[in-house]
PDB file of C-alpha atoms and ligand atoms in Angstrom:
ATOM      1  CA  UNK A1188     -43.520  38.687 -33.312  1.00 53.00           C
ATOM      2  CA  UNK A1189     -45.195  41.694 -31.095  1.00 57.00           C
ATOM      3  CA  UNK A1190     -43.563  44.796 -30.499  1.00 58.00           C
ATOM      4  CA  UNK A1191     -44.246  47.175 -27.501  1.00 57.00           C
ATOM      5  CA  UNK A1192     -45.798  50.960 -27.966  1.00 55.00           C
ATOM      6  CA  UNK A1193     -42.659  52.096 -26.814  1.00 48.00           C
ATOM      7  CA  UNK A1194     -40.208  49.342 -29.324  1.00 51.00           C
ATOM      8  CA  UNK A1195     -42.367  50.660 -31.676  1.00 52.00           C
ATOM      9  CA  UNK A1196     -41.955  54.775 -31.043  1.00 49.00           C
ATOM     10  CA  UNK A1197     -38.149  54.062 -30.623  1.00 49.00           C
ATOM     11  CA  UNK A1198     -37.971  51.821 -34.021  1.00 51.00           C
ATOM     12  CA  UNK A1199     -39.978  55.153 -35.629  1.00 53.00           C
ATOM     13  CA  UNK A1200     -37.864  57.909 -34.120  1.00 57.00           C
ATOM     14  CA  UNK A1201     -34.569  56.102 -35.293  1.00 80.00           C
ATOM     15  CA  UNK A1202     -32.737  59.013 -36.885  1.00 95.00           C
ATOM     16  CA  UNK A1203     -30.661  58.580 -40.245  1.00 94.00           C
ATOM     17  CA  UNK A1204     -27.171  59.130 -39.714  1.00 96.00           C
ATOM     18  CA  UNK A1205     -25.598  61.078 -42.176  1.00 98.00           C
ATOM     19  CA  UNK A1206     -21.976  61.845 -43.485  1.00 98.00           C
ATOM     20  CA  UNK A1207     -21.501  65.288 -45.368  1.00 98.00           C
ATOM     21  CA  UNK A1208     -18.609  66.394 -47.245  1.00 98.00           C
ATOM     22  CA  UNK A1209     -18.799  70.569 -48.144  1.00 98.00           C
ATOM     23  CA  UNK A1210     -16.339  71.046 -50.744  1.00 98.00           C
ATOM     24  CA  UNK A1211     -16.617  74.549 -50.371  1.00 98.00           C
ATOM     25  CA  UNK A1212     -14.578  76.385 -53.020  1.00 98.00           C
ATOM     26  CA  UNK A1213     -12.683  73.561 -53.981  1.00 98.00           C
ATOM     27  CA  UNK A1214     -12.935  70.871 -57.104  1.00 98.00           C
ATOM     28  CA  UNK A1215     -12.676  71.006 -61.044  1.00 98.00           C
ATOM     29  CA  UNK A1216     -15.303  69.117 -62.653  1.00 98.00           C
ATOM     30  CA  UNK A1217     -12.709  66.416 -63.565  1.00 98.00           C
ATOM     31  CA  UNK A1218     -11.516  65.928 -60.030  1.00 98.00           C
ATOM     32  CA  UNK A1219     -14.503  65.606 -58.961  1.00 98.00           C
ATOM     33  CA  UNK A1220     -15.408  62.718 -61.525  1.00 98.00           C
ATOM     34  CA  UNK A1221     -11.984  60.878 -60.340  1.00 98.00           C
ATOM     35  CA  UNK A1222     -12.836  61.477 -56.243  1.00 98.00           C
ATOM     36  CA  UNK A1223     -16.539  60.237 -56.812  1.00 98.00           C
ATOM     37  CA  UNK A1224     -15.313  57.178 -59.203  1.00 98.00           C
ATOM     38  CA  UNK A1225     -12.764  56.207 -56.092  1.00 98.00           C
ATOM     39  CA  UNK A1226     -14.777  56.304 -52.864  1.00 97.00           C
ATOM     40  CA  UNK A1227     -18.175  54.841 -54.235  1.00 97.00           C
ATOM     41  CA  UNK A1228     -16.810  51.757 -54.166  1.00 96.00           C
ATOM     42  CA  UNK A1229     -15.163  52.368 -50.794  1.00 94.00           C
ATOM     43  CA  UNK A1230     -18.169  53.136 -49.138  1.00 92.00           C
ATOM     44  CA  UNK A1231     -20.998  50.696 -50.434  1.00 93.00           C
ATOM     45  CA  UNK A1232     -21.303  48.627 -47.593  1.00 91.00           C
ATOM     46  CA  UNK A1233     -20.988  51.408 -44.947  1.00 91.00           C
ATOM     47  CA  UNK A1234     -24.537  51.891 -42.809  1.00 92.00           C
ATOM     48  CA  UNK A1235     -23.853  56.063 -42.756  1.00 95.00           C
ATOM     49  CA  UNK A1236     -25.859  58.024 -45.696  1.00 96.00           C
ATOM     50  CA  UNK A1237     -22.925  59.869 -47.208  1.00 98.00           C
ATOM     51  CA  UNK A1238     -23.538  63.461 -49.150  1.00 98.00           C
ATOM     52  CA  UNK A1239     -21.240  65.314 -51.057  1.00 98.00           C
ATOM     53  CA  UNK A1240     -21.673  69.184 -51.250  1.00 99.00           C
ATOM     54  CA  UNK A1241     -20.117  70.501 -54.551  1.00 98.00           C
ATOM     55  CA  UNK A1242     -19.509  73.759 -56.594  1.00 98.00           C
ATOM     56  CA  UNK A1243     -22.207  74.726 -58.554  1.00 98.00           C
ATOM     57  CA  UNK A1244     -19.962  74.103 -61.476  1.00 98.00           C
ATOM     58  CA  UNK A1245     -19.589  70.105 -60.880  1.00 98.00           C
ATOM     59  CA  UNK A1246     -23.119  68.995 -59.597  1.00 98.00           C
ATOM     60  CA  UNK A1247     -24.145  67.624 -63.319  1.00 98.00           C
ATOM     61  CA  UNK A1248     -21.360  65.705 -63.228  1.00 98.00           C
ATOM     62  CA  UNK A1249     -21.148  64.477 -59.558  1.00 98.00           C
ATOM     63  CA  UNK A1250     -24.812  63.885 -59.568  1.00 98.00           C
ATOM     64  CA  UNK A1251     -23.971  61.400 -62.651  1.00 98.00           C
ATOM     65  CA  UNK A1252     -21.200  59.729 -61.050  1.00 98.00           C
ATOM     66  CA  UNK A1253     -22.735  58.912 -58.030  1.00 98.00           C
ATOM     67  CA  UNK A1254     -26.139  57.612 -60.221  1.00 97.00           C
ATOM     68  CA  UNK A1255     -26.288  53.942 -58.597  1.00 96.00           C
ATOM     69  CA  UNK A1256     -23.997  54.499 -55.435  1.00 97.00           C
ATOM     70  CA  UNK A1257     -25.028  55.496 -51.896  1.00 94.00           C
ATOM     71  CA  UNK A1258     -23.863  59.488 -52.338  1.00 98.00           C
ATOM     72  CA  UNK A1259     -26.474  62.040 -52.503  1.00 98.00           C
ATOM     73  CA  UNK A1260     -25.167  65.108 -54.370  1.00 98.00           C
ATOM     74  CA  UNK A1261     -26.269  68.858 -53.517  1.00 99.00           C
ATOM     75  CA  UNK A1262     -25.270  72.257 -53.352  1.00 99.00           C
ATOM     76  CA  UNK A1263     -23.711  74.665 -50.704  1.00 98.00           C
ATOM     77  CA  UNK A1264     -25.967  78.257 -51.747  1.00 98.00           C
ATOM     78  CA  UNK A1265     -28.893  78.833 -53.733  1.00 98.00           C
ATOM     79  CA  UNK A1266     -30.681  82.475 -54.223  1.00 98.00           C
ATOM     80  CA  UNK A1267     -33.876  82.687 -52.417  1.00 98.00           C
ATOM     81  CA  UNK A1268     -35.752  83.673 -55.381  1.00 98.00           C
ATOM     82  CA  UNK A1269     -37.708  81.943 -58.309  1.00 98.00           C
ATOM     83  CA  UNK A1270     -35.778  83.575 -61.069  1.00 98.00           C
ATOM     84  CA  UNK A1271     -34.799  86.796 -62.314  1.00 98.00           C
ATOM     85  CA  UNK A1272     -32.239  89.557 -62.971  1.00 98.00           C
ATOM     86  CA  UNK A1273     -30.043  88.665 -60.188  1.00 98.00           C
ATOM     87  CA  UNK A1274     -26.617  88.341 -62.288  1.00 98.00           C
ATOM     88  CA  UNK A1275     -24.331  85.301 -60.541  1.00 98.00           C
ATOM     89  CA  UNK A1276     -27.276  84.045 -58.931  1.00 98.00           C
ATOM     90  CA  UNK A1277     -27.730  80.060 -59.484  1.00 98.00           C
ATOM     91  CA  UNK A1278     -31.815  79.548 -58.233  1.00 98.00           C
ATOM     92  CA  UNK A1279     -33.324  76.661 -56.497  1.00 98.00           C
ATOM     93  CA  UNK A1280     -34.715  74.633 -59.573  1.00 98.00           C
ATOM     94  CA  UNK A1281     -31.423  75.060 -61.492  1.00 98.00           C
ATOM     95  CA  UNK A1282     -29.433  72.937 -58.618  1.00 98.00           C
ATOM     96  CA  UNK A1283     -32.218  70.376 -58.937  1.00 98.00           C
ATOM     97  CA  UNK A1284     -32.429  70.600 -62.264  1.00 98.00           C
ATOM     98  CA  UNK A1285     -28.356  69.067 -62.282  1.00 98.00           C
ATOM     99  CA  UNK A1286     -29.323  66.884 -59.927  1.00 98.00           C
ATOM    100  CA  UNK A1287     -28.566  68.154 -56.123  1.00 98.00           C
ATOM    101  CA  UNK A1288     -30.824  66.485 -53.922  1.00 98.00           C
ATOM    102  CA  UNK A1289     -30.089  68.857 -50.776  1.00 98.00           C
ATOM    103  CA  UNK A1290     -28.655  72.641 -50.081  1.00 99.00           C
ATOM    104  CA  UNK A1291     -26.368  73.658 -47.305  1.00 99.00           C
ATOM    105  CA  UNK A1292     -28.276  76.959 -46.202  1.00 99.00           C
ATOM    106  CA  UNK A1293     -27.089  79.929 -43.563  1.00 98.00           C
ATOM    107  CA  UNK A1294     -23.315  78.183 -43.437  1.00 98.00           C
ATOM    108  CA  UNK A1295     -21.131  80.461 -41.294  1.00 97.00           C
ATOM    109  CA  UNK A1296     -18.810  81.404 -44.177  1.00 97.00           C
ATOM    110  CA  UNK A1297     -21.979  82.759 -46.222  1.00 98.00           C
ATOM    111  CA  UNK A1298     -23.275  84.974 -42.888  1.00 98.00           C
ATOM    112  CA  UNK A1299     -19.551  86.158 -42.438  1.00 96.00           C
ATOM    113  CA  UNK A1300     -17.885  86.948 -45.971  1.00 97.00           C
ATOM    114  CA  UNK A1301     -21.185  87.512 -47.939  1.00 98.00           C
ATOM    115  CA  UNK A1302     -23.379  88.844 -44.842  1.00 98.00           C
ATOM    116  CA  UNK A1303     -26.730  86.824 -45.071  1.00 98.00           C
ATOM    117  CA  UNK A1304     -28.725  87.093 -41.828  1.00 98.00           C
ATOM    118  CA  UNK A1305     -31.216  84.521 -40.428  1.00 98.00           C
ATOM    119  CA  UNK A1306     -34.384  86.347 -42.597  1.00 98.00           C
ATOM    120  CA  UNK A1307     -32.448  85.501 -45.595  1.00 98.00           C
ATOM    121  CA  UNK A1308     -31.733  82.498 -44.833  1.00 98.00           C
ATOM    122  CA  UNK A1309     -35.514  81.643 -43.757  1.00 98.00           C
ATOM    123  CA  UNK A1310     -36.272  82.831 -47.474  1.00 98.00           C
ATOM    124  CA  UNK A1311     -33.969  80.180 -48.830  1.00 98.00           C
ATOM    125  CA  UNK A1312     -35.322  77.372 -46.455  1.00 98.00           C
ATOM    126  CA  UNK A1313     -38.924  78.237 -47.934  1.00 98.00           C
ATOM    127  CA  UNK A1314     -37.766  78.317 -51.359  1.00 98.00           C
ATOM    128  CA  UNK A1315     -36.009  75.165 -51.332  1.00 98.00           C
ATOM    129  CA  UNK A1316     -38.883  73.500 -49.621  1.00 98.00           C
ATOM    130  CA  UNK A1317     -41.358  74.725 -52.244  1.00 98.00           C
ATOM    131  CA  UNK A1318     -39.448  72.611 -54.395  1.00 98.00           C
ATOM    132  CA  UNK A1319     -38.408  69.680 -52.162  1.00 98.00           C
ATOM    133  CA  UNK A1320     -34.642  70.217 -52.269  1.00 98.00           C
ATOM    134  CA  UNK A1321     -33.753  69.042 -49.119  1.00 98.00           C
ATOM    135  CA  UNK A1322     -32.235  72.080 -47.454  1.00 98.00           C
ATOM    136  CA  UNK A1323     -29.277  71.306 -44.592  1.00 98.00           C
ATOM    137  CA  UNK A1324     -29.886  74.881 -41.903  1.00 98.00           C
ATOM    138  CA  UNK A1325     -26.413  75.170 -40.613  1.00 98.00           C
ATOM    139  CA  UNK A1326     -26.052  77.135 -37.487  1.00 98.00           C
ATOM    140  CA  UNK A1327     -23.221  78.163 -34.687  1.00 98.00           C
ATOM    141  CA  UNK A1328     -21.832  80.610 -32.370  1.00 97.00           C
ATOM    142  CA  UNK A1329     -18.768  82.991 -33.076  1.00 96.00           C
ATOM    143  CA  UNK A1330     -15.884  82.898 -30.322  1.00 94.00           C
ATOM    144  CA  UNK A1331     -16.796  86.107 -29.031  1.00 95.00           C
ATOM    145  CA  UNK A1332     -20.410  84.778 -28.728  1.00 96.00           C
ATOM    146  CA  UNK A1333     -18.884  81.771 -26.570  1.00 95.00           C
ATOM    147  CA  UNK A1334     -16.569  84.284 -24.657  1.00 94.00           C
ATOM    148  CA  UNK A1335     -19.560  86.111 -23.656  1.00 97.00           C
ATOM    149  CA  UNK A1336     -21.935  83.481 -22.871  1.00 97.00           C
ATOM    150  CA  UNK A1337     -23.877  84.092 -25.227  1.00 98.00           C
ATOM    151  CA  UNK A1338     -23.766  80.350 -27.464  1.00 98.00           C
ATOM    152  CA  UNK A1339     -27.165  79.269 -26.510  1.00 98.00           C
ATOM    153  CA  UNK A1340     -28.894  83.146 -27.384  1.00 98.00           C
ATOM    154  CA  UNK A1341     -26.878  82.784 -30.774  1.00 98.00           C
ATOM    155  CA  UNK A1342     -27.764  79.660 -32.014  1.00 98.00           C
ATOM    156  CA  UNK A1343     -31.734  79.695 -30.588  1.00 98.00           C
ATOM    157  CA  UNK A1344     -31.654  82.654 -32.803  1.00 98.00           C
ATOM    158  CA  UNK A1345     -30.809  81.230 -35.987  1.00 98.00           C
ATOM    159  CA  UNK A1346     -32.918  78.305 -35.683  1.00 98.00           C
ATOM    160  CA  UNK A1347     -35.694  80.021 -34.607  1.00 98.00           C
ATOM    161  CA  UNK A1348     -35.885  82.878 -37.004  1.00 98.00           C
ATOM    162  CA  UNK A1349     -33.999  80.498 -39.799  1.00 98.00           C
ATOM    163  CA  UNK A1350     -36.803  78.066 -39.535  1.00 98.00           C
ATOM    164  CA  UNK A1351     -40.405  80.999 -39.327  1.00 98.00           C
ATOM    165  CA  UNK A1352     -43.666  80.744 -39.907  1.00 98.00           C
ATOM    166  CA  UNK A1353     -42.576  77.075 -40.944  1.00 98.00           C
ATOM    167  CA  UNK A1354     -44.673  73.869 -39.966  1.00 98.00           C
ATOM    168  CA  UNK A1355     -43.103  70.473 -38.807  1.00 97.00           C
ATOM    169  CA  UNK A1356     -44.939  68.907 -41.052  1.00 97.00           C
ATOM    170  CA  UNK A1357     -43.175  71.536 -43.703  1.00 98.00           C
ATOM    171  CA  UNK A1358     -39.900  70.489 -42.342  1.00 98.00           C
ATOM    172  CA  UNK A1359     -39.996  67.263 -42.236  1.00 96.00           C
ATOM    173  CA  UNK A1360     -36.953  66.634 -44.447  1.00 97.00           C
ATOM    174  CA  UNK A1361     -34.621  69.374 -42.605  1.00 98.00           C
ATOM    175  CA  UNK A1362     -31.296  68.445 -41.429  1.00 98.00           C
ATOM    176  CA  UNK A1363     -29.765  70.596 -38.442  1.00 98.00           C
ATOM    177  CA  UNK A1364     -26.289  71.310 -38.652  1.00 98.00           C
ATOM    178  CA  UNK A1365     -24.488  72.874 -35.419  1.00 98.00           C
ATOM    179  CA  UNK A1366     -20.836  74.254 -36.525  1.00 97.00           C
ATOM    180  CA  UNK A1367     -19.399  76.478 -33.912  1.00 97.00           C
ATOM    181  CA  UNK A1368     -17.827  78.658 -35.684  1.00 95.00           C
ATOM    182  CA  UNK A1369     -14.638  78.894 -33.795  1.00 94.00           C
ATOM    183  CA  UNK A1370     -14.092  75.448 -34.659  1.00 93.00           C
ATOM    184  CA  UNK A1371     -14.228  75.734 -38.530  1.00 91.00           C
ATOM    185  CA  UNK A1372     -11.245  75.546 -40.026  1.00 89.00           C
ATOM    186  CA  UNK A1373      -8.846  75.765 -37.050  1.00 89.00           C
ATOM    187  CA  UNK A1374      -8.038  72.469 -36.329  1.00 86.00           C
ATOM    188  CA  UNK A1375      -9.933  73.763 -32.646  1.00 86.00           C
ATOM    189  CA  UNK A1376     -13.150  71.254 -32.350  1.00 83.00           C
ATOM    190  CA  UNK A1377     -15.629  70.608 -29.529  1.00 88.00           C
ATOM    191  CA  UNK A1378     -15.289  68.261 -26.882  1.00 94.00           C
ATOM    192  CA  UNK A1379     -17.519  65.280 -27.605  1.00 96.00           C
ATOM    193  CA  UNK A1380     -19.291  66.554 -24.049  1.00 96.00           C
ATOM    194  CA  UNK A1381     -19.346  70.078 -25.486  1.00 96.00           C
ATOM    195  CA  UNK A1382     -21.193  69.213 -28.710  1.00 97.00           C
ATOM    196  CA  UNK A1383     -23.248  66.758 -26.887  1.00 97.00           C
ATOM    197  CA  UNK A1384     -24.989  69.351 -24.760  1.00 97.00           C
ATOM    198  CA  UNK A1385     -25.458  71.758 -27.987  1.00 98.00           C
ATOM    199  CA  UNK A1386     -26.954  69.236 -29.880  1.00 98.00           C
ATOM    200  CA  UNK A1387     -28.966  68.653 -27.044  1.00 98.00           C
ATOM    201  CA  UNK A1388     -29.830  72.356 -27.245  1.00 98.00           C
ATOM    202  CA  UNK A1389     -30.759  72.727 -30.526  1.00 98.00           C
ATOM    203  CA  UNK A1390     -33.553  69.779 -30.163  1.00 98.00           C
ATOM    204  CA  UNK A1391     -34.763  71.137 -27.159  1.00 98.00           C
ATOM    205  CA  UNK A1392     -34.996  74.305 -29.228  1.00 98.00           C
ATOM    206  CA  UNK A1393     -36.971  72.565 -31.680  1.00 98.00           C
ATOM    207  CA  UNK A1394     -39.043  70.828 -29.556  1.00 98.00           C
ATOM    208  CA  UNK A1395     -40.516  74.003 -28.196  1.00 98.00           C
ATOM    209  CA  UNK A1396     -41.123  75.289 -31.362  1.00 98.00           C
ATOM    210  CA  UNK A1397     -42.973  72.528 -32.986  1.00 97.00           C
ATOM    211  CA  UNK A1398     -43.479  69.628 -30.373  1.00 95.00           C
ATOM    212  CA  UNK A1399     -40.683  66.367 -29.164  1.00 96.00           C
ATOM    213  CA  UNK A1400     -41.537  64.260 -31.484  1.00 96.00           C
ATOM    214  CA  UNK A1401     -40.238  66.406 -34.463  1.00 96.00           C
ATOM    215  CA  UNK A1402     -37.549  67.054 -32.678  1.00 97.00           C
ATOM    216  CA  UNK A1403     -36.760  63.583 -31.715  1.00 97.00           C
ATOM    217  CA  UNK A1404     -36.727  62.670 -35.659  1.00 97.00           C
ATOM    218  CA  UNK A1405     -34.560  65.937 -37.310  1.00 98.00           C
ATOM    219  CA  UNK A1406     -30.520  64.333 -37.746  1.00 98.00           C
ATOM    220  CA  UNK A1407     -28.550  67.414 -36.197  1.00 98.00           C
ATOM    221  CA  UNK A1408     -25.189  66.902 -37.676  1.00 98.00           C
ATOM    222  CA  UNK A1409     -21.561  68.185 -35.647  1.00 97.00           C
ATOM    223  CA  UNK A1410     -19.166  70.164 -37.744  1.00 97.00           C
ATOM    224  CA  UNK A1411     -15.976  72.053 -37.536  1.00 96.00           C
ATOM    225  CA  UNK A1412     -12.760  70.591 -37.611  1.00 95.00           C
ATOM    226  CA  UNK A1413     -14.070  66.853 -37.989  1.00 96.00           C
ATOM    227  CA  UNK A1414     -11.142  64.230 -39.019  1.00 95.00           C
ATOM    228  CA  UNK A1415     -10.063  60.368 -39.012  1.00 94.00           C
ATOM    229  CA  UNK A1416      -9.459  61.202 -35.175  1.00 94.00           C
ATOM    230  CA  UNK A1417     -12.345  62.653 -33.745  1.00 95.00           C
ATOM    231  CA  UNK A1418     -15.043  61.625 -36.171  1.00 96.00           C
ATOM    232  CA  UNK A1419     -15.737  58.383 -34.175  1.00 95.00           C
ATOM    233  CA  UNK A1420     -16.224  59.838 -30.471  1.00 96.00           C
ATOM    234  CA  UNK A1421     -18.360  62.898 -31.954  1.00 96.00           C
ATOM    235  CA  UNK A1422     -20.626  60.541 -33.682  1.00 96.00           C
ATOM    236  CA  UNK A1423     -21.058  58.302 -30.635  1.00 95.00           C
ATOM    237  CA  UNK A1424     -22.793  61.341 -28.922  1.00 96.00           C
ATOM    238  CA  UNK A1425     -26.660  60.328 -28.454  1.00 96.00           C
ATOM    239  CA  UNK A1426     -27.696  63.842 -30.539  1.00 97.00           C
ATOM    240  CA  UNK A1427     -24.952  63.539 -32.735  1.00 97.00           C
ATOM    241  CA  UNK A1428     -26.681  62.415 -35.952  1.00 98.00           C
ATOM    242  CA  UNK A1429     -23.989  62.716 -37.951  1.00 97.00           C
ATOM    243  CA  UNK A1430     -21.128  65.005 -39.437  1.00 98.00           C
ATOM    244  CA  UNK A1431     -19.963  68.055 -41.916  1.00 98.00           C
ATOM    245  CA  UNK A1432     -17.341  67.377 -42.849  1.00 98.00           C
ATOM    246  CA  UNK A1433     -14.834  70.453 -44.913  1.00 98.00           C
ATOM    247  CA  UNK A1434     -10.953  70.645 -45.401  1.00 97.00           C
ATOM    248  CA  UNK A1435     -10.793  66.783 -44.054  1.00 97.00           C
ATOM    249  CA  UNK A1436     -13.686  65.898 -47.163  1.00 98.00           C
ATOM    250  CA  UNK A1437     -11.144  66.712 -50.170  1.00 98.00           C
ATOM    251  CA  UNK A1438      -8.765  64.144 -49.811  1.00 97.00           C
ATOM    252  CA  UNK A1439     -10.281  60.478 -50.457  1.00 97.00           C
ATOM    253  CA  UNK A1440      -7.855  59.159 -48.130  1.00 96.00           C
ATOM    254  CA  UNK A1441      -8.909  61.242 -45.051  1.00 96.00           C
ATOM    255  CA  UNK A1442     -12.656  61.229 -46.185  1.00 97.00           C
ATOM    256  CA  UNK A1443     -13.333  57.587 -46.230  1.00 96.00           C
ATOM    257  CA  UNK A1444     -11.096  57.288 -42.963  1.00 95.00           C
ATOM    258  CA  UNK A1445     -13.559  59.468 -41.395  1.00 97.00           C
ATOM    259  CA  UNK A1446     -16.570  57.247 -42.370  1.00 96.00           C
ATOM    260  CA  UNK A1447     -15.001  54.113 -42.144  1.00 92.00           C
ATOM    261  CA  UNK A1448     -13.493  55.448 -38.358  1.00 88.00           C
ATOM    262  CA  UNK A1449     -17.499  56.535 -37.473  1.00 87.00           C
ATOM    263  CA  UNK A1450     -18.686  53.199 -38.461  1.00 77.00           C
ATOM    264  CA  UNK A1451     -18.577  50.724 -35.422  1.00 58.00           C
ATOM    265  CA  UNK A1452     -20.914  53.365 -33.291  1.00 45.00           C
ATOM    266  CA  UNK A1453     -23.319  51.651 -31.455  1.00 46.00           C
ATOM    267  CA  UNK A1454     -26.860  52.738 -32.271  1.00 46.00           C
ATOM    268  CA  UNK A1455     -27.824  55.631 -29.959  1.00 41.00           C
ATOM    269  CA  UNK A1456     -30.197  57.470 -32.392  1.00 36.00           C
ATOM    270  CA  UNK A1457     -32.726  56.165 -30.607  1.00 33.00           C
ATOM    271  CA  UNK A1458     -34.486  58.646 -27.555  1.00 29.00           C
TER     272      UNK A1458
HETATM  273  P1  13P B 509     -13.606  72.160 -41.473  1.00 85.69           P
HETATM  274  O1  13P B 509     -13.965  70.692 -41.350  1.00 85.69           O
HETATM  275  O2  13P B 509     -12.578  72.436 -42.520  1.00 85.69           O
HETATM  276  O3  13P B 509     -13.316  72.757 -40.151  1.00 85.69           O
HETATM  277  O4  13P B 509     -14.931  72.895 -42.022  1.00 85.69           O
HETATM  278  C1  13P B 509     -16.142  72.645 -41.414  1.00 85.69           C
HETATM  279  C2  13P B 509     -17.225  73.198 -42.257  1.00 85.69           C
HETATM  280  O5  13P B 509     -17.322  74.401 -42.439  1.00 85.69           O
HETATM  281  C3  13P B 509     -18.150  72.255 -42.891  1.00 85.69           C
HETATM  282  O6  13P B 509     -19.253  72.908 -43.413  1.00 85.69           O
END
């Protein structure tokens, strides 16, 4: 069998699709046992990578549950520094340490209630790849952002000063996340055509930062008001690598609908 240059760029630049769930504030340690014990078995065959963002409080025990099943666990904050007296703080090593494998960074509810701004956030993407968590940098306009045309400004912004004096070869295990944030929460999503062109956006963005072929390989994930519904005609987008999933993650019926819904997508992670 001989494969073309280009069968053989395409075969390389085949993105993982990926399936989040972000708990947010949500879960008991139990309940999270009983949801993990109930959809591994619901989702062994499926092609998607499927992560689970969790309190802080049930990593340990998610990360345990899902030991031999396709979910990844991780987190959904970390401080950006190595230790210290930073009371409440949970550091980078402690999340691995129970066993998350990833960290949602810059989410839109941590720059709005808990105002962290994109240097912050670039600490936290350095700090978590010193230590090869694999960090998720989630980014999105506000409504009044949209309103005023300003969605592109906004979200170059936080990818390019959420992702500084970084190297691709640094970043080669970041995931993109684009959540406008008008969308999160409010039942309000984007048009498939809508997300299509901002996922477009953000690789372009990254493409002139580091160079297309980075780009080409980073899964930039859609979220914001993703259910059993929509979740199939977002992810058949070309740039939509995947989803984050929140309110429409908690309930095992609705979650595995979702991936199960997503699953007969023809292949277009391929540029
Ligand atoms: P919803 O799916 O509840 O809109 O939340 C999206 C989100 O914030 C995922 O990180």
């Amino acid at each position: 069998v001989s494969f073309t240059i280009l069968e053989c760029k395409e075969f390389f630049m085949l993105r993982p699709k990926i399936i989040t769930g972000n708990w947010k504030m949500y879960k008991t340690i139990e309940q999270t046992a009983d949801f993990i014990k109930a959809i591994a078995p619901l989702v062994a065959d499926n092609p998607f990578e499927i992560f689970l963002a969790v309190p802080f409080t049930a990593i340990q025990t998610a990360a345990q549950a899902a030991e031999g099943t396709k979910l990844v666990i991780g987190a959904q904050n970390m401080n950006d520094a190595t230790e210290g007296a930073f009371t409440g703080e949970i550091a980078a090593n402690m999340l691995k340490d129970a066993g998350a494998e990833f960290v949602l960074l810059g989410h839109s509810e941590r720059r709005r209630y808990f105002h962290e701004d994109d240097a912050l956030i670039n600490l936290k993407i350095k700090r978590a790849l010193s230590i090869d968590l694999r960090p998720v940098l989630c980014v999105g306009e506000t409504l009044a952002e949209r309103e005023d045309d300003k969605t592109q400004e906004a979200v170059k912004r936080q990818i390019t000063q959420g992702l500084a004096d970084l190297s691709a070869r640094e970043l080669k295990n970041l995931i993109l996340a684009y959540e406008p944030v008008w969308a999160i929460g409010s039942g309000l999503y984007a048009t498939p055509e809508e997300a299509e062109e901002m996922h477009q956006f953000c690789r372009q963005v990254l493409s002139e930062l580091f160079d297309p072929d980075f780009a080409s390989t980073i899964p930039i994930q859609y979220g914001g008001s993703v259910n059993a519904l929509n979740a199939k005609v977002l992810m058949e987008q070309a740039d939509v690598d995947g989803l984050l999933v929140g309110g429409a993650s908690l309930s095992l019926e609705s979650f595995s609908h979702i991936i199960h819904n997503s699953e007969s997508t023809p292949d277009e992670g391929i540029l």
